[in-house]
GROMACS .gro file of C-alpha atoms in nm:
model
  279
    1THR     CA    1  11.321  11.880  10.201
    2GLY     CA    2  11.267  12.112  10.495
    3SER     CA    3  10.893  12.064  10.462
    4LEU     CA    4  10.937  11.693  10.499
    5LYS     CA    5  11.033  11.747  10.860
    6ILE     CA    6  10.704  11.919  10.925
    7MET     CA    7  10.503  11.610  10.981
    8ALA     CA    8  10.592  11.376  11.254
    9THR     CA    9  10.845  11.284  10.997
   10SER     CA   10  11.157  11.440  10.880
   11GLY     CA   11  11.264  11.423  10.527
   12SER     CA   12  10.897  11.402  10.446
   13SER     CA   13  10.660  11.193  10.592
   14VAL     CA   14  10.177  11.106  10.933
   15SER     CA   15   9.163  11.196  11.787
   16SER     CA   16   9.277  11.223  12.093
   17GLY     CA   17   9.176  10.964  12.348
   18GLU     CA   18   9.074  10.711  12.086
   19THR     CA   19   9.003  10.347  12.129
   20VAL     CA   20   9.242  10.068  12.036
   21THR     CA   21   9.163  10.102  11.667
   22ALA     CA   22   9.242  10.469  11.654
   23THR     CA   23   8.918  10.641  11.724
   24PRO     CA   24   8.876  10.906  11.993
   25SER     CA   25   8.647  10.837  12.283
   26ALA     CA   26   8.373  10.983  12.489
   27THR     CA   27   8.440  11.350  12.540
   28PHE     CA   28   8.461  11.522  12.205
   29THR     CA   29   8.466  11.892  12.126
   30PRO     CA   30   8.370  11.967  11.764
   31ASP     CA   31   8.646  12.124  11.561
   32PRO     CA   32   8.516  12.457  11.425
   33THR     CA   33   8.763  12.441  11.135
   34ALA     CA   34   8.674  12.088  11.033
   35THR     CA   35   8.486  12.205  10.723
   36VAL     CA   36   8.771  12.413  10.585
   37ILE     CA   37   8.874  12.143  10.337
   38PRO     CA   38   8.610  12.134  10.062
   39THR     CA   39   8.424  11.807  10.037
   40THR     CA   40   8.417  11.792   9.659
   41THR     CA   41   8.429  11.448   9.503
   42PRO     CA   42   8.784  11.344   9.406
   43ASN     CA   43   8.876  11.336   9.037
   44ALA     CA   44   8.843  10.958   9.023
   45SER     CA   45   8.630  10.712   9.212
   46GLY     CA   46   8.549  10.348   9.242
   47LYS     CA   47   8.756  10.038   9.287
   48ASN     CA   48   9.128  10.043   9.220
   49ASN     CA   49   9.190   9.730   9.011
   50ASN     CA   50   9.567   9.770   8.978
   51VAL     CA   51   9.672   9.805   9.338
   52PRO     CA   52  10.037   9.888   9.412
   53ASP     CA   53  10.210   9.674   9.672
   54LEU     CA   54  10.285   9.793  10.023
   55ASN     CA   55  10.603   9.678  10.193
   56LYS     CA   56  10.476   9.466  10.480
   57GLU     CA   57  10.800   9.276  10.531
   58ASP     CA   58  11.059   9.545  10.603
   59HIS     CA   59  10.972   9.754  10.906
   60PHE     CA   60  11.141  10.079  10.815
   61ALA     CA   61  11.058  10.394  11.007
   62TYR     CA   62  10.823  10.596  10.788
   63ILE     CA   63  10.789  10.881  11.037
   64VAL     CA   64  11.080  11.071  11.191
   65GLY     CA   65  11.074  11.347  11.446
   66TYR     CA   66  11.109  11.719  11.425
   67PRO     CA   67  11.439  11.904  11.463
   68GLU     CA   68  11.319  12.001  11.811
   69GLY     CA   69  11.332  11.634  11.911
   70ASP     CA   70  10.960  11.564  11.938
   71VAL     CA   71  10.710  11.376  11.722
   72ARG     CA   72  10.379  11.562  11.793
   73PRO     CA   73  10.136  11.268  11.774
   74GLU     CA   74   9.829  11.481  11.843
   75GLY     CA   75   9.903  11.732  11.566
   76ASN     CA   76   9.739  11.734  11.224
   77ILE     CA   77   9.894  11.592  10.909
   78THR     CA   78   9.874  11.752  10.564
   79ARG     CA   79   9.771  11.601  10.235
   80GLU     CA   80  10.121  11.622  10.091
   81GLU     CA   81  10.271  11.466  10.402
   82VAL     CA   82  10.033  11.172  10.367
   83ALA     CA   83  10.131  11.136  10.001
   84SER     CA   84  10.494  11.118  10.110
   85VAL     CA   85  10.420  10.860  10.381
   86PHE     CA   86  10.246  10.619  10.145
   87PHE     CA   87  10.512  10.679   9.880
   88ARG     CA   88  10.766  10.552  10.134
   89LEU     CA   89  10.555  10.252  10.222
   90LEU     CA   90  10.543  10.111   9.869
   91THR     CA   91  10.767   9.822   9.783
   92ASP     CA   92  11.069   9.933   9.581
   93GLU     CA   93  10.924   9.747   9.283
   94SER     CA   94  10.589   9.927   9.300
   95ARG     CA   95  10.755  10.263   9.357
   96HIS     CA   96  10.965  10.205   9.047
   97GLU     CA   97  10.662  10.088   8.846
   98TYR     CA   98  10.449  10.393   8.928
   99TRP     CA   99  10.734  10.646   8.954
  100LYS     CA  100  10.643  10.981   8.805
  101GLN     CA  101  10.770  11.337   8.843
  102THR     CA  102  10.486  11.530   8.681
  103ASN     CA  103  10.116  11.575   8.748
  104ASN     CA  104   9.826  11.790   8.632
  105TYR     CA  105   9.758  11.972   8.958
  106LYS     CA  106   9.772  12.346   8.908
  107ASP     CA  107   9.895  12.408   9.263
  108ILE     CA  108  10.188  12.161   9.260
  109SER     CA  109  10.505  12.293   9.099
  110ASN     CA  110  10.780  12.061   8.978
  111ASP     CA  111  11.019  12.196   9.240
  112ARG     CA  112  10.784  12.143   9.537
  113TRP     CA  113  10.938  11.907   9.795
  114SER     CA  114  10.643  11.668   9.771
  115ASN     CA  115  10.603  11.674   9.392
  116ASN     CA  116  10.753  11.332   9.318
  117ALA     CA  117  10.557  11.160   9.593
  118ILE     CA  118  10.230  11.326   9.489
  119SER     CA  119  10.294  11.252   9.121
  120THR     CA  120  10.378  10.887   9.189
  121MET     CA  121  10.085  10.822   9.421
  122THR     CA  122   9.847  10.993   9.178
  123ASN     CA  123   9.984  10.779   8.895
  124ALA     CA  124   9.915  10.474   9.113
  125ASN     CA  125   9.550  10.585   9.158
  126ILE     CA  126   9.591  10.599   9.534
  127ILE     CA  127   9.571  10.975   9.588
  128TYR     CA  128   9.344  11.213   9.397
  129GLY     CA  129   9.294  11.586   9.372
  130TYR     CA  130   8.978  11.793   9.350
  131GLU     CA  131   8.744  11.870   9.063
  132ASP     CA  132   8.911  12.209   9.009
  133ASN     CA  133   9.244  12.033   8.939
  134THR     CA  134   9.398  12.140   9.268
  135PHE     CA  135   9.562  11.912   9.521
  136ARG     CA  136   9.569  12.154   9.816
  137PRO     CA  137   9.891  12.006   9.955
  138SER     CA  138   9.913  12.213  10.273
  139ASN     CA  139   9.557  12.143  10.385
  140ALA     CA  140   9.517  11.915  10.684
  141ILE     CA  141   9.370  11.583  10.572
  142THR     CA  142   9.031  11.467  10.692
  143ARG     CA  143   8.940  11.129  10.835
  144ALA     CA  144   8.738  11.056  10.519
  145GLU     CA  145   9.022  11.143  10.284
  146PHE     CA  146   9.267  10.934  10.481
  147ALA     CA  147   9.034  10.634  10.502
  148ALA     CA  148   8.982  10.655  10.125
  149ILE     CA  149   9.357  10.644  10.060
  150ALA     CA  150   9.399  10.339  10.281
  151ALA     CA  151   9.101  10.161  10.125
  152ARG     CA  152   9.242  10.203   9.773
  153PHE     CA  153   9.520   9.960   9.861
  154ASP     CA  154   9.257   9.687   9.868
  155SER     CA  155   9.056   9.586   9.562
  156ASP     CA  156   8.756   9.440   9.748
  157GLU     CA  157   8.421   9.613   9.720
  158TYR     CA  158   8.175   9.674  10.003
  159THR     CA  159   7.802   9.647   9.939
  160GLY     CA  160   7.646   9.619  10.286
  161GLU     CA  161   7.491   9.871  10.523
  162ASP     CA  162   7.686  10.180  10.621
  163LYS     CA  163   7.909  10.113  10.920
  164PHE     CA  164   7.853  10.459  11.067
  165ARG     CA  165   7.541  10.671  11.097
  166ASP     CA  166   7.693  10.994  10.960
  167ILE     CA  167   7.839  10.879  10.625
  168SER     CA  168   7.526  10.820  10.416
  169GLY     CA  169   7.565  11.001  10.084
  170HIS     CA  170   7.924  11.102  10.159
  171TRP     CA  171   8.162  11.068   9.862
  172ALA     CA  172   8.392  10.847  10.074
  173ALA     CA  173   8.121  10.623  10.222
  174GLU     CA  174   8.226  10.309  10.034
  175TYR     CA  175   8.592  10.367  10.117
  176ILE     CA  176   8.511  10.422  10.485
  177ASN     CA  177   8.299  10.108  10.493
  178ARG     CA  178   8.575   9.907  10.323
  179ALA     CA  179   8.841  10.030  10.564
  180SER     CA  180   8.614   9.954  10.858
  181GLU     CA  181   8.535   9.606  10.724
  182LYS     CA  182   8.910   9.535  10.713
  183GLY     CA  183   8.946   9.646  11.074
  184TRP     CA  184   9.169   9.942  10.989
  185ILE     CA  185   8.940  10.211  11.128
  186SER     CA  186   8.659  10.243  11.376
  187GLY     CA  187   8.423  10.518  11.474
  188TYR     CA  188   8.320  10.689  11.794
  189GLU     CA  189   8.111  10.559  12.080
  190ASP     CA  190   7.807  10.746  11.947
  191GLY     CA  191   7.815  10.550  11.620
  192THR     CA  192   7.962  10.831  11.410
  193PHE     CA  193   8.277  10.842  11.201
  194ARG     CA  194   8.301  11.223  11.169
  195PRO     CA  195   8.442  11.210  10.816
  196GLU     CA  196   8.522  11.582  10.791
  197GLN     CA  197   8.715  11.597  11.116
  198TYR     CA  198   9.091  11.618  11.069
  199ILE     CA  199   9.289  11.306  11.143
  200THR     CA  200   9.579  11.332  11.386
  201ARG     CA  201   9.928  11.196  11.330
  202ALA     CA  202   9.869  10.935  11.599
  203GLU     CA  203   9.546  10.820  11.432
  204ALA     CA  204   9.721  10.807  11.095
  205MET     CA  205  10.010  10.603  11.231
  206THR     CA  206   9.771  10.361  11.400
  207LEU     CA  207   9.570  10.309  11.082
  208ILE     CA  208   9.886  10.262  10.873
  209ASN     CA  209  10.028  10.010  11.118
  210LEU     CA  210   9.707   9.809  11.101
  211LEU     CA  211   9.717   9.825  10.722
  212LEU     CA  212  10.076   9.695  10.728
  213GLU     CA  213  10.009   9.440  11.005
  214ARG     CA  214  10.271   9.610  11.220
  215VAL     CA  215  10.169   9.572  11.584
  216VAL     CA  216  10.395   9.564  11.888
  217GLU     CA  217  10.333   9.555  12.262
  218SER     CA  218  10.525   9.792  12.483
  219ASP     CA  219  10.737   9.523  12.649
  220LYS     CA  220  10.853   9.396  12.307
  221ILE     CA  221  11.002   9.728  12.194
  222HIS     CA  222  11.382   9.714  12.180
  223SER     CA  223  11.566   9.912  12.446
  224ASP     CA  224  11.772  10.090  12.177
  225ALA     CA  225  11.462  10.240  12.018
  226ILE     CA  226  11.403  10.614  11.991
  227PHE     CA  227  11.172  10.725  12.271
  228TRP     CA  228  10.999  11.061  12.228
  229PRO     CA  229  10.936  11.310  12.509
  230ASP     CA  230  10.582  11.376  12.382
  231ASN     CA  231  10.494  11.008  12.333
  232LYS     CA  232  10.429  10.899  12.690
  233SER     CA  233  10.401  10.529  12.765
  234ASP     CA  234  10.053  10.571  12.915
  235MET     CA  235   9.902  10.723  12.600
  236TRP     CA  236   9.673  10.511  12.381
  237TYR     CA  237   9.898  10.569  12.079
  238TYR     CA  238  10.233  10.497  12.248
  239THR     CA  239  10.318  10.168  12.073
  240ALA     CA  240  10.180  10.288  11.737
  241VAL     CA  241  10.415  10.588  11.740
  242GLU     CA  242  10.714  10.374  11.839
  243GLU     CA  243  10.634  10.131  11.560
  244ALA     CA  244  10.613  10.407  11.301
  245THR     CA  245  10.928  10.592  11.406
  246ASN     CA  246  11.181  10.311  11.455
  247SER     CA  247  11.336  10.096  11.183
  248HIS     CA  248  11.371   9.750  11.332
  249LYS     CA  249  11.410   9.380  11.274
  250TYR     CA  250  11.154   9.157  11.440
  251THR     CA  251  11.019   8.808  11.489
  252ARG     CA  252  10.655   8.705  11.508
  253GLU     CA  253  10.566   8.356  11.626
  254ASN     CA  254  10.206   8.237  11.650
  255THR     CA  255  10.084   8.585  11.736
  256LYS     CA  256   9.999   8.911  11.563
  257TYR     CA  257  10.244   9.092  11.788
  258GLU     CA  258  10.610   9.147  11.702
  259THR     CA  259  10.915   9.109  11.918
  260TRP     CA  260  11.185   9.356  11.816
  261THR     CA  261  11.528   9.196  11.787
  262GLU     CA  262  11.737   9.485  11.657
  263ILE     CA  263  11.712   9.855  11.570
  264ASP     CA  264  11.803   9.930  11.207
  265GLN     CA  265  11.933  10.245  11.043
  266PRO     CA  266  11.654  10.439  10.869
  267ARG     CA  267  11.639  10.445  10.492
  268ASP     CA  268  11.764  10.747  10.299
  269TRP     CA  269  11.414  10.874  10.222
  270GLU     CA  270  11.539  11.205  10.087
  271LYS     CA  271  11.736  11.027   9.815
  272ILE     CA  272  11.454  10.785   9.738
  273GLU     CA  273  11.202  11.068   9.712
  274ARG     CA  274  11.433  11.245   9.471
  275LYS     CA  275  11.513  10.946   9.250
  276GLY     CA  276  11.239  10.691   9.316
  277ILE     CA  277  11.473  10.419   9.439
  278LEU     CA  278  11.820  10.383   9.586
  279ASP     CA  279  12.107  10.302   9.351
   0.00000   0.00000   0.00000
């Protein structure tokens, strides 16, 4: 479980200067390592007809900080960390339905910390590996790969024009278009999406919160919340990080924004990831 603490989450867990919908702005320096992750087509494609349910009612923290006391919102997030995040975000019923402890990836051993999450999310047809039967768990995840995972939680198809000028012919184009159509992602001011650029933890948290309809304004965050030294209140991702890292009760009246009423204890993710569900 030590690896779980690697991602802005502990126990397991999710470009700079982006706009409100999690896309970086104006000044962009290309990432010279952005093509490290091969862009092979995933092992499965197309619409996911049997979509597992996400827990949109209970606002548990799905990201926890590092032992050093920070959350590192501008860092990258790995493929196995993303698998663990979405595993946590399933309803207990869906997690139980798709629960699995084995998979066919040749680079995922049964004793790897993320094995159960990867196996379960693969069984649910949400996360795929590569054509060479690898999963590449420690690789940073790209914006395209992350958008595809999010889009698979929705069964709608997209048949219109590409939303971004740099995704034509890309294996994830339909997924990216679907996620954009839902309002979960947006591109850059130059009309690009930059699918092979790595997604940051802050971007991932913002996208997930939109997917879960979890949106809070800074003045509605409870005073007992965890506040992180590297999540400054003037950063574009401030409220997204607070939302993702604090278990809380809330009310929402005639608005998309929540008002936090109480801070909850986090769930025992380590136990759930070991057994699939709490006793």
